[in-house]
């Protein structure tokens, strides 16, 4: 047997793997569920398992600690397998397990590692039970302290409970959550402050949670238009089509101004001039035909050059702005389908609606809410009605019902 041990050998068919690559491979698959090592071939014949493990560690450049309780020999012949898979097979054959701590692999019998893990858990629990309790006042800047409290203490989860309200309007809550069994927390809704009493380790976890959750949330502006219109005009709202042609050019669905011009950065100025024309200042729009000012908005200049039918009170639709669907002025025939996505186009349409006497804009309500939070805009009336009270005394009360 001793002779066989002496002549035991290790054969590796691969290039040397750098230490950093070997450690990365172990770190990526500490439980050996993924094998990323280089392909290799191994041959052991009656080699003590401890010696085989250290030979693998020395050749592949990773740090290894082997338990003194590892005994026995191994005979194995592997060809073209990842080296980390070969290591996992060796451990499995001898009922061994590995624990990767940093860049050091600790190998011991599975039962021994399980017992060590249990002792570590007990030691951590004892240390937490003896650790001093600290108190910290945490200011919540953006979120609601009550909502953060629910996440912190896990109120509503299994085992959660509420303590009696404290004096001064401070509600105290205790739960396991992120807190230790000895920890407690309370919230002051007036100042939006959470008061946490726990160990230093748990307080650090709470601060880490707040740095992630207590952040500014984007706001969303929701704006609406409440309009009273005639039935026929209401049917016309939406996508409008126009047809025009001149000098052999055929253009379907567009005016001389293009959608790109209308949606340019200067569209706010163009919108103001167009609304002025719609309001009855058609002469001002006519004067634009001879204007050579370089700051003249392309959309309005094109609108003036198009000689569109403009009355003294309203620009004729659909020949004006809202029908522009992005058709370029080319010699060949062209076809375009588009939509008006700019809110200013809707304003122009509604302004034309009011100017022509076909309707009236009743209200322009708007509401601001936080991102992913519901908001509501309602239009209606509250209708009063009397309700009869029960019992011998009788009597009636006036209540209101919303009709929206």
mmCIF file of C-alpha atoms in Angstrom:
data_model
loop_
_atom_site.group_PDB
_atom_site.id
_atom_site.type_symbol
_atom_site.label_atom_id
_atom_site.label_comp_id
_atom_site.label_asym_id
_atom_site.label_seq_id
_atom_site.Cartn_x
_atom_site.Cartn_y
_atom_site.Cartn_z
ATOM 1 C CA UNK A 1 0.000 0.000 0.000
ATOM 2 C CA UNK A 2 2.857 2.362 0.829
ATOM 3 C CA UNK A 3 4.450 1.670 -2.553
ATOM 4 C CA UNK A 4 1.183 2.495 -4.296
ATOM 5 C CA UNK A 5 1.012 5.733 -2.377
ATOM 6 C CA UNK A 6 4.534 6.697 -3.396
ATOM 7 C CA UNK A 7 3.933 6.073 -7.066
ATOM 8 C CA UNK A 8 0.579 7.853 -7.035
ATOM 9 C CA UNK A 9 0.620 10.591 -9.642
ATOM 10 C CA UNK A 10 -1.376 13.520 -10.979
ATOM 11 C CA UNK A 11 -1.680 14.135 -14.700
ATOM 12 C CA UNK A 12 -3.095 17.455 -15.958
ATOM 13 C CA UNK A 13 -3.704 18.074 -19.653
ATOM 14 C CA UNK A 14 -4.283 21.818 -19.960
ATOM 15 C CA UNK A 15 -2.543 25.166 -19.757
ATOM 16 C CA UNK A 16 -1.914 26.725 -16.360
ATOM 17 C CA UNK A 17 -4.887 28.712 -15.076
ATOM 18 C CA UNK A 18 -3.920 31.984 -13.350
ATOM 19 C CA UNK A 19 -4.786 32.348 -9.678
ATOM 20 C CA UNK A 20 -7.242 35.177 -10.309
ATOM 21 C CA UNK A 21 -9.177 33.143 -12.865
ATOM 22 C CA UNK A 22 -9.303 30.167 -10.519
ATOM 23 C CA UNK A 23 -10.594 32.288 -7.665
ATOM 24 C CA UNK A 24 -13.223 33.872 -9.916
ATOM 25 C CA UNK A 25 -14.383 30.414 -10.933
ATOM 26 C CA UNK A 26 -14.758 29.373 -7.311
ATOM 27 C CA UNK A 27 -16.485 32.620 -6.427
ATOM 28 C CA UNK A 28 -18.970 32.258 -9.271
ATOM 29 C CA UNK A 29 -19.930 28.750 -8.189
ATOM 30 C CA UNK A 30 -19.200 28.398 -4.484
ATOM 31 C CA UNK A 31 -21.660 25.515 -4.346
ATOM 32 C CA UNK A 32 -20.195 24.041 -7.566
ATOM 33 C CA UNK A 33 -23.488 24.385 -9.441
ATOM 34 C CA UNK A 34 -21.761 26.046 -12.389
ATOM 35 C CA UNK A 35 -18.526 24.829 -13.876
ATOM 36 C CA UNK A 36 -16.470 27.431 -15.700
ATOM 37 C CA UNK A 37 -12.963 26.087 -15.273
ATOM 38 C CA UNK A 38 -10.707 25.152 -18.139
ATOM 39 C CA UNK A 39 -10.934 21.686 -19.602
ATOM 40 C CA UNK A 40 -8.447 19.332 -18.014
ATOM 41 C CA UNK A 41 -7.637 15.685 -17.444
ATOM 42 C CA UNK A 42 -6.923 14.185 -14.005
ATOM 43 C CA UNK A 43 -5.559 10.801 -13.019
ATOM 44 C CA UNK A 44 -5.135 9.753 -9.365
ATOM 45 C CA UNK A 45 -4.184 6.248 -8.248
ATOM 46 C CA UNK A 46 -4.385 5.475 -4.528
ATOM 47 C CA UNK A 47 -3.536 9.064 -3.612
ATOM 48 C CA UNK A 48 -4.501 10.361 -0.141
ATOM 49 C CA UNK A 49 -7.443 12.708 -0.537
ATOM 50 C CA UNK A 50 -5.725 15.531 1.384
ATOM 51 C CA UNK A 51 -2.689 15.334 -0.910
ATOM 52 C CA UNK A 52 -4.905 15.319 -4.007
ATOM 53 C CA UNK A 53 -6.735 18.431 -2.816
ATOM 54 C CA UNK A 54 -3.511 20.325 -2.151
ATOM 55 C CA UNK A 55 -2.095 19.281 -5.523
ATOM 56 C CA UNK A 56 -5.194 20.743 -7.198
ATOM 57 C CA UNK A 57 -4.873 23.929 -5.141
ATOM 58 C CA UNK A 58 -1.180 24.381 -5.934
ATOM 59 C CA UNK A 59 -1.563 23.728 -9.639
ATOM 60 C CA UNK A 60 -4.597 25.987 -10.169
ATOM 61 C CA UNK A 61 -3.442 28.699 -7.804
ATOM 62 C CA UNK A 62 -6.211 28.942 -5.205
ATOM 63 C CA UNK A 63 -5.923 28.912 -1.409
ATOM 64 C CA UNK A 64 -7.093 25.788 0.400
ATOM 65 C CA UNK A 65 -7.621 24.811 4.021
ATOM 66 C CA UNK A 66 -8.334 21.116 4.612
ATOM 67 C CA UNK A 67 -9.794 19.820 7.854
ATOM 68 C CA UNK A 68 -7.703 17.411 9.914
ATOM 69 C CA UNK A 69 -10.609 14.966 9.904
ATOM 70 C CA UNK A 70 -10.291 14.325 6.152
ATOM 71 C CA UNK A 71 -9.042 10.761 5.648
ATOM 72 C CA UNK A 72 -8.878 8.097 2.943
ATOM 73 C CA UNK A 73 -7.454 7.683 -0.531
ATOM 74 C CA UNK A 74 -8.840 8.303 -3.976
ATOM 75 C CA UNK A 75 -8.461 6.744 -7.399
ATOM 76 C CA UNK A 76 -9.910 8.661 -10.298
ATOM 77 C CA UNK A 77 -9.318 9.048 -14.040
ATOM 78 C CA UNK A 78 -10.995 12.012 -15.748
ATOM 79 C CA UNK A 79 -10.501 13.352 -19.249
ATOM 80 C CA UNK A 80 -11.694 16.657 -20.735
ATOM 81 C CA UNK A 81 -13.705 17.961 -17.805
ATOM 82 C CA UNK A 82 -13.662 21.451 -16.221
ATOM 83 C CA UNK A 83 -11.232 21.440 -13.326
ATOM 84 C CA UNK A 84 -13.806 22.875 -10.883
ATOM 85 C CA UNK A 85 -16.207 20.067 -11.816
ATOM 86 C CA UNK A 86 -13.423 17.573 -11.115
ATOM 87 C CA UNK A 87 -12.925 19.166 -7.703
ATOM 88 C CA UNK A 88 -16.659 18.947 -6.996
ATOM 89 C CA UNK A 89 -16.643 15.243 -7.928
ATOM 90 C CA UNK A 90 -13.724 14.551 -5.598
ATOM 91 C CA UNK A 91 -15.537 16.255 -2.711
ATOM 92 C CA UNK A 92 -18.768 14.409 -3.426
ATOM 93 C CA UNK A 93 -17.066 11.012 -3.557
ATOM 94 C CA UNK A 94 -15.630 11.461 -0.060
ATOM 95 C CA UNK A 95 -18.705 13.195 1.453
ATOM 96 C CA UNK A 96 -16.883 16.477 1.724
ATOM 97 C CA UNK A 97 -18.151 20.046 1.354
ATOM 98 C CA UNK A 98 -16.469 23.315 0.557
ATOM 99 C CA UNK A 99 -17.077 26.825 1.884
ATOM 100 C CA UNK A 100 -15.567 29.748 -0.016
ATOM 101 C CA UNK A 101 -14.667 32.693 2.232
ATOM 102 C CA UNK A 102 -13.036 35.466 0.275
ATOM 103 C CA UNK A 103 -10.335 33.781 -1.789
ATOM 104 C CA UNK A 104 -9.887 30.802 0.547
ATOM 105 C CA UNK A 105 -11.665 27.462 0.101
ATOM 106 C CA UNK A 106 -12.277 25.535 3.314
ATOM 107 C CA UNK A 107 -12.861 21.787 2.814
ATOM 108 C CA UNK A 108 -14.178 19.496 5.544
ATOM 109 C CA UNK A 109 -16.606 16.583 5.965
ATOM 110 C CA UNK A 110 -20.199 17.640 5.287
ATOM 111 C CA UNK A 111 -21.328 16.821 8.823
ATOM 112 C CA UNK A 112 -18.528 18.896 10.307
ATOM 113 C CA UNK A 113 -19.419 21.926 8.183
ATOM 114 C CA UNK A 114 -23.105 21.594 9.131
ATOM 115 C CA UNK A 115 -22.196 21.552 12.822
ATOM 116 C CA UNK A 116 -19.939 24.558 12.344
ATOM 117 C CA UNK A 117 -22.715 26.495 10.590
ATOM 118 C CA UNK A 118 -25.074 25.732 13.482
ATOM 119 C CA UNK A 119 -22.523 26.956 16.005
ATOM 120 C CA UNK A 120 -22.004 30.138 13.973
ATOM 121 C CA UNK A 121 -25.739 30.848 14.024
ATOM 122 C CA UNK A 122 -25.884 30.327 17.775
ATOM 123 C CA UNK A 123 -22.894 32.587 18.325
ATOM 124 C CA UNK A 124 -24.425 35.336 16.184
ATOM 125 C CA UNK A 125 -27.710 35.098 18.103
ATOM 126 C CA UNK A 126 -25.914 35.334 21.435
ATOM 127 C CA UNK A 127 -23.871 38.305 20.258
ATOM 128 C CA UNK A 128 -27.037 40.075 19.092
ATOM 129 C CA UNK A 129 -28.759 39.350 22.399
ATOM 130 C CA UNK A 130 -25.876 40.908 24.338
ATOM 131 C CA UNK A 131 -25.219 43.858 22.011
ATOM 132 C CA UNK A 132 -26.107 47.292 23.453
ATOM 133 C CA UNK A 133 -29.226 49.021 22.152
ATOM 134 C CA UNK A 134 -28.899 52.427 20.506
ATOM 135 C CA UNK A 135 -31.589 54.993 19.672
ATOM 136 C CA UNK A 136 -31.639 56.937 16.425
ATOM 137 C CA UNK A 137 -34.035 59.573 15.063
ATOM 138 C CA UNK A 138 -34.466 59.157 11.312
ATOM 139 C CA UNK A 139 -35.952 62.069 9.362
ATOM 140 C CA UNK A 140 -38.077 60.991 6.391
ATOM 141 C CA UNK A 141 -37.831 63.686 3.709
ATOM 142 C CA UNK A 142 -39.926 62.484 0.767
ATOM 143 C CA UNK A 143 -41.904 59.385 1.733
ATOM 144 C CA UNK A 144 -44.617 59.036 4.350
ATOM 145 C CA UNK A 145 -43.187 57.931 7.684
ATOM 146 C CA UNK A 146 -46.151 55.633 8.289
ATOM 147 C CA UNK A 147 -45.575 53.812 4.998
ATOM 148 C CA UNK A 148 -41.874 53.416 5.743
ATOM 149 C CA UNK A 149 -42.839 52.145 9.185
ATOM 150 C CA UNK A 150 -44.870 49.325 7.675
ATOM 151 C CA UNK A 151 -41.914 48.240 5.564
ATOM 152 C CA UNK A 152 -39.532 48.575 8.485
ATOM 153 C CA UNK A 153 -41.543 46.560 10.984
ATOM 154 C CA UNK A 154 -43.431 44.278 8.608
ATOM 155 C CA UNK A 155 -46.810 45.164 10.117
ATOM 156 C CA UNK A 156 -49.465 42.945 8.615
ATOM 157 C CA UNK A 157 -47.064 40.046 8.094
ATOM 158 C CA UNK A 158 -47.212 36.870 10.144
ATOM 159 C CA UNK A 159 -46.302 37.627 13.735
ATOM 160 C CA UNK A 160 -46.802 41.366 13.398
ATOM 161 C CA UNK A 161 -48.409 43.278 16.229
ATOM 162 C CA UNK A 162 -49.083 46.837 17.325
ATOM 163 C CA UNK A 163 -48.222 48.256 20.714
ATOM 164 C CA UNK A 164 -50.423 50.670 22.608
ATOM 165 C CA UNK A 165 -50.257 54.235 21.253
ATOM 166 C CA UNK A 166 -47.713 56.366 23.054
ATOM 167 C CA UNK A 167 -48.463 59.810 24.438
ATOM 168 C CA UNK A 168 -48.312 62.853 22.199
ATOM 169 C CA UNK A 169 -49.810 61.145 19.150
ATOM 170 C CA UNK A 170 -46.814 58.860 18.569
ATOM 171 C CA UNK A 171 -47.893 55.364 17.558
ATOM 172 C CA UNK A 172 -45.393 52.672 18.540
ATOM 173 C CA UNK A 173 -45.022 49.432 16.596
ATOM 174 C CA UNK A 174 -42.918 46.387 17.277
ATOM 175 C CA UNK A 175 -42.281 43.529 14.908
ATOM 176 C CA UNK A 176 -39.452 41.399 13.661
ATOM 177 C CA UNK A 177 -39.176 42.924 10.155
ATOM 178 C CA UNK A 178 -35.726 44.467 9.787
ATOM 179 C CA UNK A 179 -35.512 44.875 13.540
ATOM 180 C CA UNK A 180 -34.017 42.393 15.971
ATOM 181 C CA UNK A 181 -36.249 40.674 18.572
ATOM 182 C CA UNK A 182 -35.132 43.340 21.046
ATOM 183 C CA UNK A 183 -35.626 46.225 18.652
ATOM 184 C CA UNK A 184 -38.526 48.673 18.580
ATOM 185 C CA UNK A 185 -39.634 51.577 16.447
ATOM 186 C CA UNK A 186 -42.152 54.402 16.603
ATOM 187 C CA UNK A 187 -43.252 57.136 14.243
ATOM 188 C CA UNK A 188 -44.160 60.778 14.884
ATOM 189 C CA UNK A 189 -46.562 61.804 12.091
ATOM 190 C CA UNK A 190 -46.263 65.515 12.949
ATOM 191 C CA UNK A 191 -42.552 65.739 12.143
ATOM 192 C CA UNK A 192 -42.432 62.684 9.826
ATOM 193 C CA UNK A 193 -39.664 61.154 11.958
ATOM 194 C CA UNK A 194 -39.124 57.471 12.756
ATOM 195 C CA UNK A 195 -37.544 56.652 16.114
ATOM 196 C CA UNK A 196 -35.663 53.346 16.032
ATOM 197 C CA UNK A 197 -34.047 51.598 18.987
ATOM 198 C CA UNK A 198 -31.916 48.576 18.122
ATOM 199 C CA UNK A 199 -28.371 47.287 17.814
ATOM 200 C CA UNK A 200 -25.773 49.131 15.756
ATOM 201 C CA UNK A 201 -25.871 46.440 13.058
ATOM 202 C CA UNK A 202 -29.643 46.694 12.653
ATOM 203 C CA UNK A 203 -29.545 50.494 12.638
ATOM 204 C CA UNK A 204 -27.084 50.351 9.755
ATOM 205 C CA UNK A 205 -29.510 48.110 7.835
ATOM 206 C CA UNK A 206 -32.355 50.563 8.488
ATOM 207 C CA UNK A 207 -30.276 53.495 7.192
ATOM 208 C CA UNK A 208 -29.430 51.492 4.088
ATOM 209 C CA UNK A 209 -33.123 50.820 3.489
ATOM 210 C CA UNK A 210 -33.997 54.506 3.873
ATOM 211 C CA UNK A 211 -31.297 55.570 1.426
ATOM 212 C CA UNK A 212 -33.042 53.404 -1.170
ATOM 213 C CA UNK A 213 -36.694 54.172 -0.398
ATOM 214 C CA UNK A 214 -36.712 57.790 0.816
ATOM 215 C CA UNK A 215 -36.134 59.467 -2.537
ATOM 216 C CA UNK A 216 -37.944 62.140 -4.527
ATOM 217 C CA UNK A 217 -40.689 60.777 -6.769
ATOM 218 C CA UNK A 218 -41.408 62.267 -10.184
ATOM 219 C CA UNK A 219 -44.589 64.303 -10.519
ATOM 220 C CA UNK A 220 -47.121 63.957 -13.310
ATOM 221 C CA UNK A 221 -49.376 66.777 -14.525
ATOM 222 C CA UNK A 222 -52.771 65.607 -15.794
ATOM 223 C CA UNK A 223 -54.673 68.228 -17.751
ATOM 224 C CA UNK A 224 -58.103 68.024 -19.360
ATOM 225 C CA UNK A 225 -60.492 70.139 -21.409
ATOM 226 C CA UNK A 226 -64.230 70.151 -20.747
ATOM 227 C CA UNK A 227 -65.917 71.339 -23.956
ATOM 228 C CA UNK A 228 -69.536 71.861 -24.949
ATOM 229 C CA UNK A 229 -69.798 71.210 -28.712
ATOM 230 C CA UNK A 230 -72.410 70.578 -31.336
ATOM 231 C CA UNK A 231 -72.987 66.978 -32.348
ATOM 232 C CA UNK A 232 -71.755 67.373 -35.916
ATOM 233 C CA UNK A 233 -68.571 69.138 -34.887
ATOM 234 C CA UNK A 234 -67.891 66.504 -32.250
ATOM 235 C CA UNK A 235 -67.912 63.820 -34.946
ATOM 236 C CA UNK A 236 -65.315 65.740 -36.925
ATOM 237 C CA UNK A 237 -62.773 65.879 -34.104
ATOM 238 C CA UNK A 238 -59.984 63.345 -34.418
ATOM 239 C CA UNK A 239 -57.960 62.580 -37.519
ATOM 240 C CA UNK A 240 -58.809 64.954 -40.371
ATOM 241 C CA UNK A 241 -57.888 64.531 -43.996
ATOM 242 C CA UNK A 242 -57.301 67.190 -46.643
ATOM 243 C CA UNK A 243 -56.577 67.041 -50.367
ATOM 244 C CA UNK A 244 -54.839 69.686 -52.435
ATOM 245 C CA UNK A 245 -52.906 69.952 -55.689
ATOM 246 C CA UNK A 246 -51.177 72.570 -57.844
ATOM 247 C CA UNK A 247 -48.858 72.679 -60.889
ATOM 248 C CA UNK A 248 -48.647 68.946 -61.260
ATOM 249 C CA UNK A 249 -48.007 68.377 -57.585
ATOM 250 C CA UNK A 250 -50.443 66.148 -55.761
ATOM 251 C CA UNK A 251 -50.392 66.183 -51.991
ATOM 252 C CA UNK A 252 -52.820 64.160 -49.877
ATOM 253 C CA UNK A 253 -53.143 64.775 -46.135
ATOM 254 C CA UNK A 254 -50.850 67.782 -45.686
ATOM 255 C CA UNK A 255 -50.516 71.529 -45.998
ATOM 256 C CA UNK A 256 -47.487 73.626 -46.909
ATOM 257 C CA UNK A 257 -46.281 73.509 -43.303
ATOM 258 C CA UNK A 258 -44.835 70.225 -42.183
ATOM 259 C CA UNK A 259 -45.309 68.458 -38.900
ATOM 260 C CA UNK A 260 -41.590 68.803 -38.228
ATOM 261 C CA UNK A 261 -41.945 72.580 -38.432
ATOM 262 C CA UNK A 262 -45.003 72.622 -36.214
ATOM 263 C CA UNK A 263 -43.303 70.521 -33.537
ATOM 264 C CA UNK A 264 -40.010 72.450 -33.614
ATOM 265 C CA UNK A 265 -38.550 74.244 -30.603
ATOM 266 C CA UNK A 266 -40.014 77.528 -31.923
ATOM 267 C CA UNK A 267 -43.534 76.194 -32.109
ATOM 268 C CA UNK A 268 -44.627 78.152 -29.038
ATOM 269 C CA UNK A 269 -44.158 81.421 -30.966
ATOM 270 C CA UNK A 270 -45.866 79.962 -34.016
ATOM 271 C CA UNK A 271 -48.753 78.841 -31.862
ATOM 272 C CA UNK A 272 -49.198 82.359 -30.461
ATOM 273 C CA UNK A 273 -49.232 83.929 -33.945
ATOM 274 C CA UNK A 274 -51.612 81.325 -35.294
ATOM 275 C CA UNK A 275 -54.029 81.862 -32.419
ATOM 276 C CA UNK A 276 -53.864 85.603 -33.071
ATOM 277 C CA UNK A 277 -54.902 84.956 -36.677
ATOM 278 C CA UNK A 278 -57.679 82.633 -35.545
ATOM 279 C CA UNK A 279 -58.964 85.309 -33.153
ATOM 280 C CA UNK A 280 -59.554 87.690 -36.037
ATOM 281 C CA UNK A 281 -56.168 89.248 -36.833
ATOM 282 C CA UNK A 282 -56.038 87.856 -40.354
ATOM 283 C CA UNK A 283 -54.438 91.060 -41.649
ATOM 284 C CA UNK A 284 -51.434 90.388 -39.442
ATOM 285 C CA UNK A 285 -51.057 86.973 -41.032
ATOM 286 C CA UNK A 286 -51.339 88.474 -44.524
ATOM 287 C CA UNK A 287 -48.457 90.837 -43.721
ATOM 288 C CA UNK A 288 -46.207 87.855 -43.114
ATOM 289 C CA UNK A 289 -46.092 87.141 -46.857
ATOM 290 C CA UNK A 290 -43.610 89.958 -47.445
ATOM 291 C CA UNK A 291 -41.685 89.546 -44.211
ATOM 292 C CA UNK A 292 -38.048 88.525 -44.687
ATOM 293 C CA UNK A 293 -37.205 88.467 -40.981
ATOM 294 C CA UNK A 294 -34.898 85.443 -40.465
ATOM 295 C CA UNK A 295 -36.585 84.783 -37.111
ATOM 296 C CA UNK A 296 -39.922 84.241 -38.845
ATOM 297 C CA UNK A 297 -41.305 80.876 -37.827
ATOM 298 C CA UNK A 298 -41.222 78.449 -40.798
ATOM 299 C CA UNK A 299 -44.656 77.067 -39.989
ATOM 300 C CA UNK A 300 -46.353 80.486 -40.080
ATOM 301 C CA UNK A 301 -44.439 81.608 -43.168
ATOM 302 C CA UNK A 302 -45.532 78.485 -44.993
ATOM 303 C CA UNK A 303 -49.091 78.988 -43.804
ATOM 304 C CA UNK A 304 -49.097 82.537 -45.172
ATOM 305 C CA UNK A 305 -47.586 81.519 -48.509
ATOM 306 C CA UNK A 306 -50.205 78.818 -48.953
ATOM 307 C CA UNK A 307 -52.921 81.497 -49.390
ATOM 308 C CA UNK A 308 -55.340 79.433 -47.323
ATOM 309 C CA UNK A 309 -58.933 80.685 -47.069
ATOM 310 C CA UNK A 310 -58.871 82.870 -43.941
ATOM 311 C CA UNK A 311 -61.882 84.869 -42.821
ATOM 312 C CA UNK A 312 -61.752 87.793 -40.422
ATOM 313 C CA UNK A 313 -62.760 85.529 -37.553
ATOM 314 C CA UNK A 314 -61.439 82.030 -38.111
ATOM 315 C CA UNK A 315 -58.908 80.013 -40.092
ATOM 316 C CA UNK A 316 -60.690 77.421 -42.200
ATOM 317 C CA UNK A 317 -60.174 73.829 -41.013
ATOM 318 C CA UNK A 318 -59.143 71.203 -42.079
ATOM 319 C CA UNK A 319 -56.967 73.196 -44.479
ATOM 320 C CA UNK A 320 -54.916 74.764 -41.694
ATOM 321 C CA UNK A 321 -52.684 73.524 -38.931
ATOM 322 C CA UNK A 322 -54.489 70.497 -37.531
ATOM 323 C CA UNK A 323 -54.528 68.692 -40.892
ATOM 324 C CA UNK A 324 -50.747 68.846 -41.388
ATOM 325 C CA UNK A 325 -49.634 65.213 -41.514
ATOM 326 C CA UNK A 326 -46.012 65.606 -42.488
ATOM 327 C CA UNK A 327 -46.071 65.586 -46.313
ATOM 328 C CA UNK A 328 -42.991 67.219 -47.828
ATOM 329 C CA UNK A 329 -43.298 69.581 -50.803
ATOM 330 C CA UNK A 330 -41.873 67.456 -53.630
ATOM 331 C CA UNK A 331 -42.412 67.330 -57.389
ATOM 332 C CA UNK A 332 -43.757 63.781 -57.187
ATOM 333 C CA UNK A 333 -47.086 62.734 -55.738
ATOM 334 C CA UNK A 334 -46.943 61.849 -52.044
ATOM 335 C CA UNK A 335 -49.131 60.302 -49.375
ATOM 336 C CA UNK A 336 -48.873 60.598 -45.602
ATOM 337 C CA UNK A 337 -50.652 59.320 -42.519
ATOM 338 C CA UNK A 338 -49.928 61.073 -39.238
ATOM 339 C CA UNK A 339 -51.313 62.337 -35.961
ATOM 340 C CA UNK A 340 -51.088 65.563 -33.982
ATOM 341 C CA UNK A 341 -49.272 64.791 -30.756
ATOM 342 C CA UNK A 342 -48.536 68.333 -29.615
ATOM 343 C CA UNK A 343 -50.959 69.859 -27.109
ATOM 344 C CA UNK A 344 -50.765 73.211 -28.917
ATOM 345 C CA UNK A 345 -52.560 71.670 -31.902
ATOM 346 C CA UNK A 346 -55.448 70.753 -29.630
ATOM 347 C CA UNK A 347 -55.498 74.328 -28.328
ATOM 348 C CA UNK A 348 -55.710 75.636 -31.904
ATOM 349 C CA UNK A 349 -58.601 73.302 -32.658
ATOM 350 C CA UNK A 350 -60.517 74.387 -29.569
ATOM 351 C CA UNK A 351 -59.809 78.068 -30.267
ATOM 352 C CA UNK A 352 -61.211 77.647 -33.771
ATOM 353 C CA UNK A 353 -64.206 75.880 -32.265
ATOM 354 C CA UNK A 354 -64.979 78.825 -29.994
ATOM 355 C CA UNK A 355 -64.338 81.427 -32.695
ATOM 356 C CA UNK A 356 -66.715 79.749 -35.131
ATOM 357 C CA UNK A 357 -69.453 79.552 -32.503
ATOM 358 C CA UNK A 358 -69.719 75.763 -32.713
ATOM 359 C CA UNK A 359 -68.922 75.200 -29.058
ATOM 360 C CA UNK A 360 -67.546 76.503 -25.810
ATOM 361 C CA UNK A 361 -64.622 75.475 -23.601
ATOM 362 C CA UNK A 362 -66.202 75.228 -20.157
ATOM 363 C CA UNK A 363 -63.171 74.418 -18.014
ATOM 364 C CA UNK A 364 -59.490 73.508 -18.162
ATOM 365 C CA UNK A 365 -58.977 71.432 -14.995
ATOM 366 C CA UNK A 366 -55.562 70.056 -14.113
ATOM 367 C CA UNK A 367 -54.197 67.993 -11.271
ATOM 368 C CA UNK A 368 -50.644 67.094 -10.226
ATOM 369 C CA UNK A 369 -49.890 63.710 -8.696
ATOM 370 C CA UNK A 370 -46.890 61.547 -7.969
ATOM 371 C CA UNK A 371 -45.713 58.963 -10.437
ATOM 372 C CA UNK A 372 -47.697 55.691 -10.174
ATOM 373 C CA UNK A 373 -50.229 57.311 -7.804
ATOM 374 C CA UNK A 374 -53.890 57.651 -8.847
ATOM 375 C CA UNK A 375 -55.465 61.054 -9.450
ATOM 376 C CA UNK A 376 -59.015 62.041 -10.347
ATOM 377 C CA UNK A 377 -60.620 64.886 -12.286
ATOM 378 C CA UNK A 378 -64.416 64.994 -12.066
ATOM 379 C CA UNK A 379 -67.038 67.198 -13.653
ATOM 380 C CA UNK A 380 -70.584 67.142 -12.374
ATOM 381 C CA UNK A 381 -72.954 68.384 -9.704
ATOM 382 C CA UNK A 382 -73.964 67.443 -6.195
ATOM 383 C CA UNK A 383 -77.657 66.627 -6.004
ATOM 384 C CA UNK A 384 -79.335 67.149 -2.608
ATOM 385 C CA UNK A 385 -81.988 64.719 -1.414
ATOM 386 C CA UNK A 386 -83.801 64.002 1.828
ATOM 387 C CA UNK A 387 -83.458 60.722 3.653
ATOM 388 C CA UNK A 388 -85.828 59.510 6.341
ATOM 389 C CA UNK A 389 -84.289 58.520 9.658
ATOM 390 C CA UNK A 390 -85.475 55.296 11.240
ATOM 391 C CA UNK A 391 -86.802 54.704 14.718
ATOM 392 C CA UNK A 392 -89.702 56.156 16.635
ATOM 393 C CA UNK A 393 -88.334 59.702 16.539
ATOM 394 C CA UNK A 394 -88.439 59.789 12.733
ATOM 395 C CA UNK A 395 -87.171 62.964 11.102
ATOM 396 C CA UNK A 396 -85.329 63.550 7.873
ATOM 397 C CA UNK A 397 -81.858 64.675 6.893
ATOM 398 C CA UNK A 398 -80.511 66.261 3.739
ATOM 399 C CA UNK A 399 -77.704 64.415 2.020
ATOM 400 C CA UNK A 400 -75.828 65.018 -1.207
ATOM 401 C CA UNK A 401 -75.017 62.606 -3.996
ATOM 402 C CA UNK A 402 -72.408 63.318 -6.636
ATOM 403 C CA UNK A 403 -73.550 63.076 -10.252
ATOM 404 C CA UNK A 404 -70.504 62.926 -12.508
#
